[in-house]
Short mmCIF file of C-alpha atoms and ligand atoms in Angstrom, two decimals:
data_model
loop_
_atom_site.label_atom_id
_atom_site.label_comp_id
_atom_site.label_asym_id
_atom_site.label_seq_id
_atom_site.Cartn_x
_atom_site.Cartn_y
_atom_site.Cartn_z
CA UNK C 125 8.19 2.47 37.30
CA UNK C 126 7.27 -1.15 38.07
CA UNK C 127 3.94 -0.51 36.38
CA UNK C 128 5.65 0.52 33.18
CA UNK C 129 8.03 -2.44 33.26
CA UNK C 130 5.14 -4.85 33.88
CA UNK C 131 3.12 -3.61 30.99
CA UNK C 132 6.13 -3.47 28.68
CA UNK C 133 7.48 -6.91 29.48
CA UNK C 134 4.37 -8.96 30.26
CA UNK C 135 3.96 -12.00 27.99
CA UNK C 136 0.67 -12.28 26.18
CA UNK C 137 -0.54 -15.64 24.93
CA UNK C 138 -3.46 -14.71 22.70
CA UNK C 139 -4.38 -11.89 20.32
CA UNK C 140 -7.14 -10.87 22.77
CA UNK C 141 -4.66 -10.56 25.65
CA UNK C 142 -2.41 -8.52 23.38
CA UNK C 143 -5.28 -6.22 22.43
CA UNK C 144 -6.00 -5.67 26.14
CA UNK C 145 -2.32 -4.90 26.80
CA UNK C 146 -2.29 -2.40 23.91
CA UNK C 147 -5.39 -0.70 25.32
CA UNK C 148 -3.65 -0.26 28.67
CA UNK C 149 -0.57 1.13 26.91
CA UNK C 150 -2.73 3.62 25.01
CA UNK C 151 -4.10 4.73 28.39
CA UNK C 152 -0.59 5.23 29.79
CA UNK C 153 0.63 7.20 26.77
CA UNK C 154 -2.53 9.31 26.90
CA UNK C 155 -1.76 10.23 30.51
CA UNK C 156 1.84 11.17 29.64
CA UNK C 157 0.74 13.22 26.61
CA UNK C 158 -1.83 15.04 28.75
CA UNK C 159 0.79 15.82 31.41
CA UNK C 160 3.03 17.35 28.76
CA UNK C 161 0.14 19.21 27.18
CA UNK C 162 -0.85 20.72 30.58
CA UNK C 163 2.77 21.57 31.36
CA UNK C 164 3.36 23.33 28.05
CA UNK C 165 -0.15 24.77 27.69
CA UNK C 166 -0.66 23.49 24.12
CA UNK C 167 -1.68 20.47 22.10
CA UNK C 168 0.91 17.75 21.48
CA UNK C 169 0.99 16.82 17.80
CA UNK C 170 1.97 14.02 15.43
CA UNK C 171 2.67 13.51 11.74
CA UNK C 172 3.03 10.23 9.84
CA UNK C 173 4.96 10.43 6.56
CA UNK C 174 4.25 7.54 4.22
CA UNK C 175 6.49 6.20 1.47
CA UNK C 176 5.60 3.41 -0.94
CA UNK C 177 2.53 1.30 -1.59
CA UNK C 178 -1.09 0.99 -0.47
CA UNK C 179 -0.06 -1.48 2.24
CA UNK C 180 2.04 1.23 3.82
CA UNK C 181 -0.76 3.77 3.39
CA UNK C 182 -3.06 1.41 5.29
CA UNK C 183 -0.44 0.80 8.01
CA UNK C 184 -0.11 4.58 8.37
CA UNK C 185 -3.85 4.84 8.99
CA UNK C 186 -3.40 2.29 11.77
CA UNK C 187 -0.48 4.24 13.25
CA UNK C 188 -2.53 7.47 13.12
CA UNK C 189 -5.48 5.72 14.75
CA UNK C 190 -3.33 4.60 17.68
CA UNK C 191 -1.68 8.03 18.02
CA UNK C 192 -5.02 9.86 18.09
CA UNK C 193 -6.31 7.52 20.80
CA UNK C 194 -3.11 8.32 22.70
CA UNK C 195 -4.12 12.00 22.64
CA UNK C 196 -1.81 13.30 19.91
CA UNK C 197 -3.36 15.80 17.48
CA UNK C 198 -2.65 15.67 13.74
CA UNK C 199 -0.17 18.30 12.48
CA UNK C 200 0.09 18.80 8.73
CA UNK C 201 3.67 20.09 8.81
CA UNK C 202 6.01 17.14 9.34
CA UNK C 203 8.79 19.35 10.73
CA UNK C 204 6.56 21.13 13.24
CA UNK C 205 5.06 17.99 14.82
CA UNK C 206 6.09 16.78 18.30
CA UNK C 207 6.14 13.19 17.08
CA UNK C 208 6.95 12.22 13.52
CA UNK C 209 6.90 8.67 12.19
CA UNK C 210 8.41 7.70 8.85
CA UNK C 211 6.69 4.67 7.34
CA UNK C 212 9.35 3.59 4.86
CA UNK C 213 9.58 1.64 1.60
CA UNK C 214 12.56 -0.30 0.33
CA UNK C 215 11.26 -1.91 -2.86
CA UNK C 216 13.66 0.16 -4.98
CA UNK C 217 16.78 2.05 -4.02
CA UNK C 218 15.34 5.49 -4.87
CA UNK C 219 12.73 4.98 -2.12
CA UNK C 220 15.59 4.46 0.35
CA UNK C 221 17.41 7.56 -0.86
CA UNK C 222 14.30 9.67 -0.47
CA UNK C 223 13.80 8.54 3.11
CA UNK C 224 17.41 9.13 4.17
CA UNK C 225 17.12 12.61 2.61
CA UNK C 226 14.16 13.35 4.90
CA UNK C 227 15.91 11.93 7.92
CA UNK C 228 19.06 13.97 7.22
CA UNK C 229 17.13 17.24 7.25
CA UNK C 230 15.53 16.30 10.55
CA UNK C 231 18.88 16.18 12.42
CA UNK C 232 19.22 19.97 12.72
CA UNK C 233 15.59 20.40 13.78
CA UNK C 234 15.91 17.75 16.45
CA UNK C 235 18.93 19.67 17.87
CA UNK C 236 16.76 22.75 18.27
CA UNK C 237 13.79 20.77 19.60
CA UNK C 238 15.22 17.84 21.56
CA UNK C 239 11.74 16.93 22.81
CA UNK C 240 10.66 16.00 19.31
CA UNK C 241 10.13 12.23 18.99
CA UNK C 242 11.28 10.57 15.75
CA UNK C 243 10.16 7.07 14.77
CA UNK C 244 10.99 4.92 11.75
CA UNK C 245 8.96 1.90 10.69
CA UNK C 246 8.01 0.05 7.51
CA UNK C 247 9.91 -2.13 5.10
CA UNK C 248 13.26 -0.42 5.36
CA UNK C 249 13.49 -0.98 9.10
CA UNK C 250 13.12 -4.73 8.47
CA UNK C 251 16.45 -4.68 6.61
CA UNK C 252 19.37 -5.27 8.93
CA UNK C 253 21.87 -3.07 7.06
CA UNK C 254 19.45 -0.14 6.82
CA UNK C 255 18.59 -0.51 10.50
CA UNK C 256 22.26 -0.46 11.45
CA UNK C 257 22.76 2.66 9.33
CA UNK C 258 19.90 4.41 11.15
CA UNK C 259 21.22 3.43 14.58
CA UNK C 260 24.83 4.38 13.75
CA UNK C 261 24.37 7.55 11.68
CA UNK C 262 21.09 9.00 12.95
CA UNK C 263 21.28 8.52 16.72
CA UNK C 264 18.54 11.11 17.23
CA UNK C 265 15.99 8.54 16.06
CA UNK C 266 14.01 7.52 19.16
CA UNK C 267 12.17 4.49 17.84
CA UNK C 268 12.66 1.89 15.11
CA UNK C 269 10.01 -0.78 14.58
CA UNK C 270 9.18 -3.28 11.87
CA UNK C 271 6.29 -4.18 9.59
CA UNK C 272 5.09 -6.86 12.03
CA UNK C 273 5.10 -4.43 14.98
CA UNK C 274 2.65 -1.73 13.86
CA UNK C 275 0.00 -2.93 16.33
CA UNK C 276 2.60 -2.50 19.12
CA UNK C 277 3.11 1.26 18.70
CA UNK C 278 1.46 2.28 21.99
CA UNK C 279 3.65 -0.13 24.02
CA UNK C 280 6.76 1.09 22.18
CA UNK C 281 5.79 4.69 22.95
CA UNK C 282 5.51 3.81 26.64
CA UNK C 283 9.11 2.64 26.35
CA UNK C 284 10.23 5.81 24.53
CA UNK C 285 8.42 8.17 26.90
CA UNK C 286 9.67 6.43 30.05
CA UNK C 287 13.22 5.74 28.93
CA UNK C 288 14.68 7.58 31.91
CA UNK C 289 12.96 5.21 34.32
CA UNK C 290 13.20 2.05 32.25
CA UNK C 291 15.94 1.64 29.70
CA UNK C 292 18.05 4.79 30.10
CA UNK C 293 17.85 8.14 28.32
CA UNK C 294 19.03 8.52 24.75
CA UNK C 295 18.89 4.93 23.60
CA UNK C 296 16.87 4.11 20.48
CA UNK C 297 13.98 1.77 21.26
CA UNK C 298 14.11 -0.96 18.61
CA UNK C 299 11.52 -3.66 17.99
CA UNK C 300 11.72 -5.55 14.72
CA UNK C 301 10.27 -9.05 14.51
CA UNK C 302 11.65 -11.11 11.66
CA UNK C 303 8.37 -12.98 11.30
CA UNK C 304 5.00 -13.37 12.96
CA UNK C 305 1.80 -15.36 12.82
CA UNK C 306 0.08 -12.75 14.95
CA UNK C 307 -2.71 -10.63 13.45
CA UNK C 308 -4.08 -8.37 16.18
CA UNK C 309 -7.61 -7.40 15.15
CA UNK C 310 -9.69 -4.39 16.22
CA UNK C 311 -6.90 -1.88 16.75
CA UNK C 312 -7.93 1.75 16.16
CA UNK C 313 -7.63 3.19 12.63
CA UNK C 314 -7.86 6.76 11.38
CA UNK C 315 -9.01 6.72 7.77
CA UNK C 316 -7.68 9.25 5.25
CA UNK C 317 -11.05 9.30 3.46
CA UNK C 318 -14.53 9.00 4.96
CA UNK C 319 -16.02 7.24 1.92
CA UNK C 320 -13.35 4.75 0.90
CA UNK C 321 -10.95 2.50 2.70
CA UNK C 322 -8.26 -0.11 2.18
CA UNK C 323 -8.86 -3.46 3.90
CA UNK C 324 -6.00 -5.90 4.44
CA UNK C 325 -7.12 -9.38 3.49
CA UNK C 326 -3.67 -10.91 3.81
CA UNK C 327 -0.15 -9.97 4.76
CA UNK C 328 3.26 -10.97 3.39
CA UNK C 329 4.25 -12.78 0.22
CA UNK C 330 5.48 -16.29 -0.57
CA UNK C 331 6.41 -15.81 -4.20
CA UNK C 332 10.06 -14.81 -3.98
CA UNK C 333 10.29 -13.20 -7.40
CA UNK C 334 14.04 -13.11 -7.88
CA UNK C 335 14.37 -9.30 -7.89
CA UNK C 336 11.99 -8.53 -5.05
CA UNK C 337 12.73 -7.76 -1.43
CA UNK C 338 9.10 -7.78 -0.26
CA UNK C 339 8.99 -11.42 0.96
CA UNK C 340 12.05 -10.70 3.12
CA UNK C 341 10.63 -7.56 4.71
CA UNK C 342 6.90 -8.40 4.87
CA UNK C 343 7.30 -12.05 5.84
CA UNK C 344 5.32 -15.14 4.89
CA UNK C 345 1.83 -14.98 3.49
CA UNK C 346 -0.93 -14.94 6.13
CA UNK C 347 -4.65 -14.55 5.31
CA UNK C 348 -7.18 -13.01 7.67
CA UNK C 349 -10.32 -15.06 8.24
CA UNK C 350 -13.31 -14.11 6.10
CA UNK C 351 -15.31 -13.39 9.28
CA UNK C 352 -12.77 -10.82 10.42
CA UNK C 353 -12.66 -9.23 6.95
CA UNK C 354 -16.44 -9.11 6.50
CA UNK C 355 -16.83 -7.83 10.07
CA UNK C 356 -14.44 -4.97 9.31
CA UNK C 357 -16.12 -4.15 5.99
CA UNK C 358 -19.59 -4.18 7.60
CA UNK C 359 -18.39 -1.71 10.23
CA UNK C 360 -16.85 0.46 7.50
CA UNK C 361 -20.13 0.40 5.55
CA UNK C 362 -22.06 1.38 8.69
CA UNK C 363 -19.62 4.27 9.04
CA UNK C 364 -20.37 5.58 5.53
CA UNK C 365 -17.68 3.85 3.46
CA UNK C 366 -18.85 3.11 -0.10
CA UNK C 367 -15.71 1.71 -1.70
CA UNK C 368 -13.28 -0.84 -0.31
CA UNK C 369 -9.90 -1.81 -1.73
CA UNK C 370 -8.95 -5.34 -0.69
CA UNK C 371 -5.21 -5.39 -0.13
CA UNK C 372 -2.66 -8.18 -0.44
CA UNK C 373 0.62 -8.76 -2.28
CA UNK C 374 -1.06 -11.61 -4.15
CA UNK C 375 -4.80 -11.55 -3.51
CA UNK C 376 -5.38 -14.53 -5.80
CA UNK C 377 -3.80 -16.87 -3.30
CA UNK C 378 -6.10 -15.61 -0.51
CA UNK C 379 -7.26 -18.38 1.81
CA UNK C 380 -4.24 -20.66 1.66
CA UNK C 381 -3.34 -21.79 5.15
CA UNK C 382 -6.71 -20.86 6.71
CA UNK C 383 -8.81 -23.50 8.49
CA UNK C 384 -11.84 -22.45 6.45
CA UNK C 385 -11.89 -23.46 2.78
CA UNK C 386 -12.26 -20.26 0.81
CA UNK C 387 -10.89 -18.76 -2.40
CA UNK C 388 -10.43 -15.10 -3.27
CA UNK C 389 -13.39 -15.26 -5.66
CA UNK C 390 -15.59 -16.61 -2.83
CA UNK C 391 -14.38 -13.86 -0.52
CA UNK C 392 -15.39 -11.30 -3.16
CA UNK C 393 -18.87 -12.82 -3.28
CA UNK C 394 -19.16 -12.38 0.49
CA UNK C 395 -17.97 -8.76 0.28
CA UNK C 396 -20.49 -8.14 -2.47
CA UNK C 397 -23.30 -9.01 -0.02
CA UNK C 398 -22.35 -6.25 2.44
CA UNK C 399 -25.07 -3.57 2.27
CA UNK C 400 -23.80 -0.05 1.71
CA UNK C 401 -20.64 -1.09 -0.14
CA UNK C 402 -21.13 0.00 -3.76
CA UNK C 403 -17.65 -0.54 -5.14
CA UNK C 404 -15.06 -3.23 -4.58
CA UNK C 405 -11.45 -3.00 -5.75
CA UNK C 406 -8.49 -5.24 -5.07
CA UNK C 407 -4.75 -5.17 -5.46
CA UNK C 408 -2.49 -6.94 -6.47
CA UNK C 409 -3.21 -9.95 -8.68
CA UNK C 410 -0.41 -12.33 -9.55
CA UNK C 411 -1.12 -13.70 -13.05
CA UNK C 412 -0.05 -17.22 -12.09
CA UNK C 413 -2.88 -17.59 -9.56
CA UNK C 414 -5.71 -15.78 -11.34
CA UNK C 415 -8.56 -18.29 -11.67
CA UNK C 416 -11.45 -18.60 -14.13
CA UNK C 417 -13.65 -18.56 -11.06
CA UNK C 418 -12.44 -15.01 -10.34
CA UNK C 419 -13.11 -13.89 -13.92
CA UNK C 420 -16.65 -15.34 -13.67
CA UNK C 421 -17.33 -13.63 -10.36
CA UNK C 422 -16.06 -10.30 -11.69
CA UNK C 423 -18.07 -10.63 -14.90
CA UNK C 424 -21.30 -11.28 -12.96
CA UNK C 425 -20.73 -8.56 -10.37
CA UNK C 426 -22.30 -5.11 -10.28
CA UNK C 427 -20.01 -3.92 -7.52
CA UNK C 428 -16.54 -5.15 -8.47
CA UNK C 429 -14.82 -2.33 -10.34
CA UNK C 430 -13.86 -2.73 -13.97
CA UNK C 431 -10.15 -2.60 -13.25
CA UNK C 432 -7.51 -5.22 -12.69
CA UNK C 433 -3.87 -4.58 -11.89
CA UNK C 434 -1.95 -7.51 -13.31
CA UNK C 435 1.82 -7.06 -13.07
CA UNK C 436 3.59 -8.35 -16.18
CA UNK C 437 7.16 -7.45 -15.11
CA UNK C 438 8.58 -8.63 -18.46
CA UNK C 439 7.19 -9.88 -21.76
CA UNK C 440 10.08 -12.26 -22.31
CA UNK C 441 9.49 -15.88 -21.29
CA UNK C 442 13.21 -16.31 -20.69
CA UNK C 443 13.34 -13.34 -18.31
CA UNK C 444 10.06 -14.35 -16.64
CA UNK C 445 11.55 -17.73 -15.87
CA UNK C 446 14.64 -16.17 -14.36
CA UNK C 447 12.36 -13.83 -12.38
CA UNK C 448 10.56 -16.91 -10.93
CA UNK C 449 7.19 -15.62 -12.14
CA UNK C 450 5.70 -19.00 -13.19
CA UNK C 451 4.05 -17.89 -16.45
CA UNK C 452 5.15 -17.44 -20.05
CA UNK C 453 4.61 -14.55 -22.42
CA UNK C 454 1.86 -16.51 -24.19
CA UNK C 455 0.10 -17.50 -20.97
CA UNK C 456 0.01 -13.88 -19.85
CA UNK C 457 -1.42 -12.66 -23.17
CA UNK C 458 -3.98 -15.45 -23.16
CA UNK C 459 -5.09 -14.60 -19.63
CA UNK C 460 -5.37 -10.87 -20.32
CA UNK C 461 -7.36 -11.42 -23.52
CA UNK C 462 -9.70 -13.87 -21.76
CA UNK C 463 -10.35 -11.20 -19.12
CA UNK C 464 -11.02 -8.59 -21.82
CA UNK C 465 -13.32 -11.00 -23.61
CA UNK C 466 -15.41 -11.82 -20.53
CA UNK C 467 -15.46 -8.32 -19.05
CA UNK C 468 -15.73 -5.69 -21.77
CA UNK C 469 -14.74 -2.19 -20.59
CA UNK C 470 -12.28 -3.57 -18.07
CA UNK C 471 -9.07 -1.60 -17.65
CA UNK C 472 -5.97 -3.76 -17.33
CA UNK C 473 -2.98 -2.04 -15.79
CA UNK C 474 0.43 -3.47 -15.07
CA UNK C 475 3.95 -3.13 -13.68
CA UNK C 476 6.97 -3.50 -15.95
CA UNK C 477 10.63 -3.68 -14.97
CA UNK C 478 13.38 -2.86 -17.46
CA UNK C 479 17.04 -3.56 -16.91
CA UNK C 480 16.69 -6.95 -15.21
CA UNK C 481 20.04 -8.86 -15.34
CA UNK C 482 20.71 -10.37 -18.74
CA UNK C 483 17.91 -8.47 -20.50
CA UNK C 484 18.59 -7.99 -24.23
CA UNK C 485 16.95 -5.96 -26.99
CA UNK C 486 15.04 -9.08 -28.02
CA UNK C 487 13.55 -9.30 -24.51
CA UNK C 488 12.45 -5.67 -24.74
CA UNK C 489 10.86 -6.46 -28.12
CA UNK C 490 8.83 -9.17 -26.37
CA UNK C 491 7.73 -6.72 -23.67
CA UNK C 492 6.67 -4.20 -26.32
CA UNK C 493 4.80 -6.97 -28.14
CA UNK C 494 2.80 -7.81 -25.00
CA UNK C 495 2.03 -4.12 -24.40
CA UNK C 496 0.59 -3.94 -27.92
CA UNK C 497 -1.33 -7.22 -27.80
CA UNK C 498 -2.87 -6.66 -24.35
CA UNK C 499 -3.29 -2.89 -24.93
CA UNK C 500 -2.64 -1.90 -21.32
CA UNK C 501 -4.77 0.91 -19.97
CA UNK C 502 -1.88 2.01 -17.79
CA UNK C 503 1.48 0.79 -16.58
CA UNK C 504 3.96 1.61 -13.85
CA UNK C 505 7.37 1.28 -15.46
CA UNK C 506 10.37 0.74 -13.23
CA UNK C 507 14.09 0.56 -13.76
CA UNK C 508 15.43 -2.60 -12.14
CA UNK C 509 16.94 -1.83 -8.76
CA UNK C 510 19.41 -4.24 -7.21
CA UNK C 511 18.19 -5.31 -3.76
CA UNK C 512 20.82 -6.88 -1.51
CA UNK C 513 19.99 -10.43 -0.51
CA UNK C 514 17.72 -11.20 -3.49
CA UNK C 515 18.84 -13.83 -6.05
CA UNK C 516 18.89 -11.31 -8.93
CA UNK C 517 21.39 -9.09 -7.10
CA UNK C 518 24.14 -11.66 -7.54
CA UNK C 519 23.32 -12.62 -11.13
CA UNK C 520 25.89 -11.94 -13.82
CA UNK C 521 25.12 -9.60 -16.74
CA UNK C 522 23.78 -6.67 -14.79
CA UNK C 523 22.68 -4.22 -17.50
CA UNK C 524 24.57 -0.91 -17.77
CA UNK C 525 22.71 2.28 -16.89
CA UNK C 526 22.88 3.80 -20.39
CA UNK C 527 21.40 0.68 -22.03
CA UNK C 528 18.63 0.58 -19.42
CA UNK C 529 17.81 4.21 -20.05
CA UNK C 530 17.30 3.61 -23.79
CA UNK C 531 15.14 0.52 -23.18
CA UNK C 532 13.16 2.18 -20.42
CA UNK C 533 12.33 5.12 -22.71
CA UNK C 534 11.20 2.72 -25.45
CA UNK C 535 8.89 0.86 -23.07
CA UNK C 536 7.53 4.07 -21.56
CA UNK C 537 6.80 5.63 -24.96
CA UNK C 538 4.90 2.51 -26.05
CA UNK C 539 2.92 2.36 -22.81
CA UNK C 540 1.95 6.02 -23.15
CA UNK C 541 0.95 5.65 -26.81
CA UNK C 542 -1.27 2.63 -26.09
CA UNK C 543 -2.80 3.76 -22.81
CA UNK C 544 -3.76 7.15 -24.28
CA UNK C 545 -5.63 5.35 -27.06
CA UNK C 546 -7.27 3.04 -24.54
CA UNK C 547 -8.46 5.93 -22.36
CA UNK C 548 -10.13 7.61 -25.36
CA UNK C 549 -12.33 4.53 -25.95
CA UNK C 550 -15.04 5.80 -23.61
CA UNK C 551 -15.17 9.45 -24.71
CA UNK C 552 -18.73 10.75 -24.86
CA UNK C 553 -20.16 8.04 -22.57
CA UNK C 554 -22.00 8.64 -19.29
CA UNK C 555 -20.48 6.70 -16.40
CA UNK C 556 -20.78 6.52 -12.63
CA UNK C 557 -18.13 8.34 -10.70
CA UNK C 558 -17.19 8.34 -7.02
CA UNK C 559 -16.34 11.95 -6.17
CA UNK C 560 -13.13 12.03 -4.13
CA UNK C 561 -11.78 15.57 -3.85
CA UNK C 562 -11.96 19.22 -4.78
CA UNK C 563 -9.65 19.67 -7.78
CA UNK C 564 -6.31 21.00 -6.59
CA UNK C 565 -5.68 23.33 -9.54
CA UNK C 566 -9.23 24.60 -10.04
CA UNK C 567 -11.48 24.67 -6.96
CA UNK C 568 -14.60 25.07 -9.12
CA UNK C 569 -14.06 21.44 -10.20
CA UNK C 570 -14.24 18.17 -8.31
CA UNK C 571 -12.22 15.04 -9.07
CA UNK C 572 -13.86 11.65 -9.21
CA UNK C 573 -12.87 8.12 -10.11
CA UNK C 574 -14.47 5.89 -12.71
CA UNK C 575 -14.94 2.21 -12.07
CA UNK C 576 -12.02 1.61 -14.46
CA UNK C 577 -9.81 3.77 -12.20
CA UNK C 578 -9.50 6.77 -14.56
CA UNK C 579 -10.01 10.21 -13.04
CA UNK C 580 -12.53 12.73 -14.30
CA UNK C 581 -12.70 16.42 -13.41
CA UNK C 582 -16.04 18.23 -13.62
CA UNK C 583 -17.83 21.27 -12.16
CA UNK C 584 -19.04 20.60 -8.62
CA UNK C 585 -18.54 21.43 -4.97
CA UNK C 586 -17.73 19.98 -1.55
CA UNK C 587 -21.27 18.61 -1.13
CA UNK C 588 -20.57 15.96 -3.80
CA UNK C 589 -17.56 14.43 -2.07
CA UNK C 590 -18.19 10.79 -1.24
CA UNK C 591 -21.21 10.56 -3.56
CA UNK C 592 -21.56 8.40 -6.66
CA UNK C 593 -22.90 10.49 -9.56
CA UNK C 594 -23.34 10.09 -13.32
CA UNK C 595 -20.88 12.07 -15.38
CA UNK C 596 -20.63 12.58 -19.13
CA UNK C 597 -17.05 12.10 -20.29
CA UNK C 598 -16.75 15.04 -22.66
CA UNK C 599 -13.06 15.21 -23.38
CA UNK C 600 -10.24 12.71 -22.94
CA UNK C 601 -6.98 14.40 -21.95
CA UNK C 602 -4.75 11.37 -22.28
CA UNK C 603 -5.05 9.71 -18.93
CA UNK C 604 -7.95 11.67 -17.43
CA UNK C 605 -11.25 13.19 -18.53
CA UNK C 606 -13.01 16.53 -18.37
CA UNK C 607 -16.74 15.93 -17.92
CA UNK C 608 -20.07 17.24 -16.72
CA UNK C 609 -22.52 15.90 -14.18
CA UNK C 610 -25.69 14.47 -15.64
CA UNK C 611 -27.38 13.27 -12.44
N1 5AD R 910 13.47 -3.22 -9.05
C1 5AD R 910 12.52 -2.57 -9.77
N2 5AD R 910 11.22 -2.74 -9.59
C2 5AD R 910 10.82 -3.61 -8.63
N3 5AD R 910 9.60 -3.99 -8.21
C3 5AD R 910 9.75 -4.89 -7.21
N4 5AD R 910 11.06 -5.09 -6.97
C4 5AD R 910 11.75 -4.31 -7.84
C5 5AD R 910 13.12 -4.09 -8.09
N5 5AD R 910 14.07 -4.73 -7.39
C6 5AD R 910 8.37 -3.52 -8.82
C7 5AD R 910 7.57 -4.67 -9.44
C8 5AD R 910 6.40 -4.79 -8.51
C9 5AD R 910 6.23 -3.35 -8.04
C10 5AD R 910 5.45 -3.18 -6.79
O1 5AD R 910 7.56 -2.92 -7.84
O2 5AD R 910 7.16 -4.27 -10.73
O3 5AD R 910 5.24 -5.27 -9.15
FE1 SF4 R 911 7.48 -9.08 -4.82
FE2 SF4 R 911 6.74 -11.01 -6.49
FE3 SF4 R 911 5.73 -10.95 -3.98
FE4 SF4 R 911 4.98 -9.10 -5.79
S1 SF4 R 911 4.60 -11.31 -5.91
S2 SF4 R 911 5.60 -8.72 -3.64
S3 SF4 R 911 6.87 -8.80 -6.99
S4 SF4 R 911 7.87 -11.28 -4.55
#
């Protein structure tokens, strides 16, 4: 008992001490899992359910890595696992609804299987009101932890598994830091793919777009050092990874606040030098910080993929100003066309919100105008969702649902018309493709990704997965291709 309390409560002063503490916690959990496994004569399993963006997907790989080192075995069926963790998203209200739906259906199962452990983490658990709702209405939840506490999972599991001897049975273990400057490196990770991987280059966001909850739930922007990033990518390359996706809410401001003087473009040049990495992607670029230096580096690179995700949000300068985006309609168009000019074949994709407070038909006309002028290769279109605590939530002139629906459909139709045309541009060409999966509908086909992020399906088998091959793009089907392997 004292051992547990010591390890749980000890204060660590450096990231290295913390890493050591986490390793000891993993050892303790492993022992407890083994005891249960021996007692019940079976494997003890886990499942991590991920909602939301690539950041969450990467965090889930970290959670899975820790759980596997603790001796849990992966179980595909969420409801059959002994431990299930929900990694939540709160960027829009429908993400919240979806999660609470899942949690609701778990109540009955947990009654039948009281030994099941239920954890909730991610962006939603950073929100006080959502956290209170979980604690009040879903008391069967064993563990709630925040976006800054992912590295701490093993210690939190020691607390959950030893509640009888430490904090008392039945209570929900809760650990949500409001902020942190801690980045604990070298924690275990279980990758979803052998040949590609996300790599966090920074955490948090400082932009405070008026509609967005991310800066409140992911905290202030913090960059990892380039040595740590390149070290991780080199290890990934040695492990067979060919494609990395550099992740940050605003990669173009990478480096701010670090002791070393480095820009995102310079980081890309360092990544480019890592042997074994053939493809480099990144996400997401804020238009206000995208430099000419970056365009030059991309244009000169053989490894950086011909795709940039450049969220527009709105084409109306008036709305952009209210959104706190720091660019005008004209500046955005100019930037996108400069990128197209310097990097032919590049795919530019975007995010667009309709229904932002005060939005009029004239604002939608502006958005449609930008879609036409930039000719987006793809766009995620969202209906504005009011997020409590953000400036936009208390703005007057919230747009009624029926008006939003009409405008949303207009924007979506235009995006689909333009992006279908864009995709057809490369029909008949031969391009390199990273093969990712067996096709789900037709197992005689494999699915691969072009540098410009489009998918292509072509005859092939398991042996091609993870390889880069040349494929002729025979037929454009709107937003994907049917092709054949040439080499
Ligand atoms: N409502 C609708 N969409 C939003 N996004 C962020 N916040 C909101 C919101 N409150 C969208 C933006 C962002 C993407 C990740 O989610 O378009 O780029
Ligand atoms: Fe949200 Fe804006 Fe930050 Fe993107 S840049 S995460 S939209 S606040």
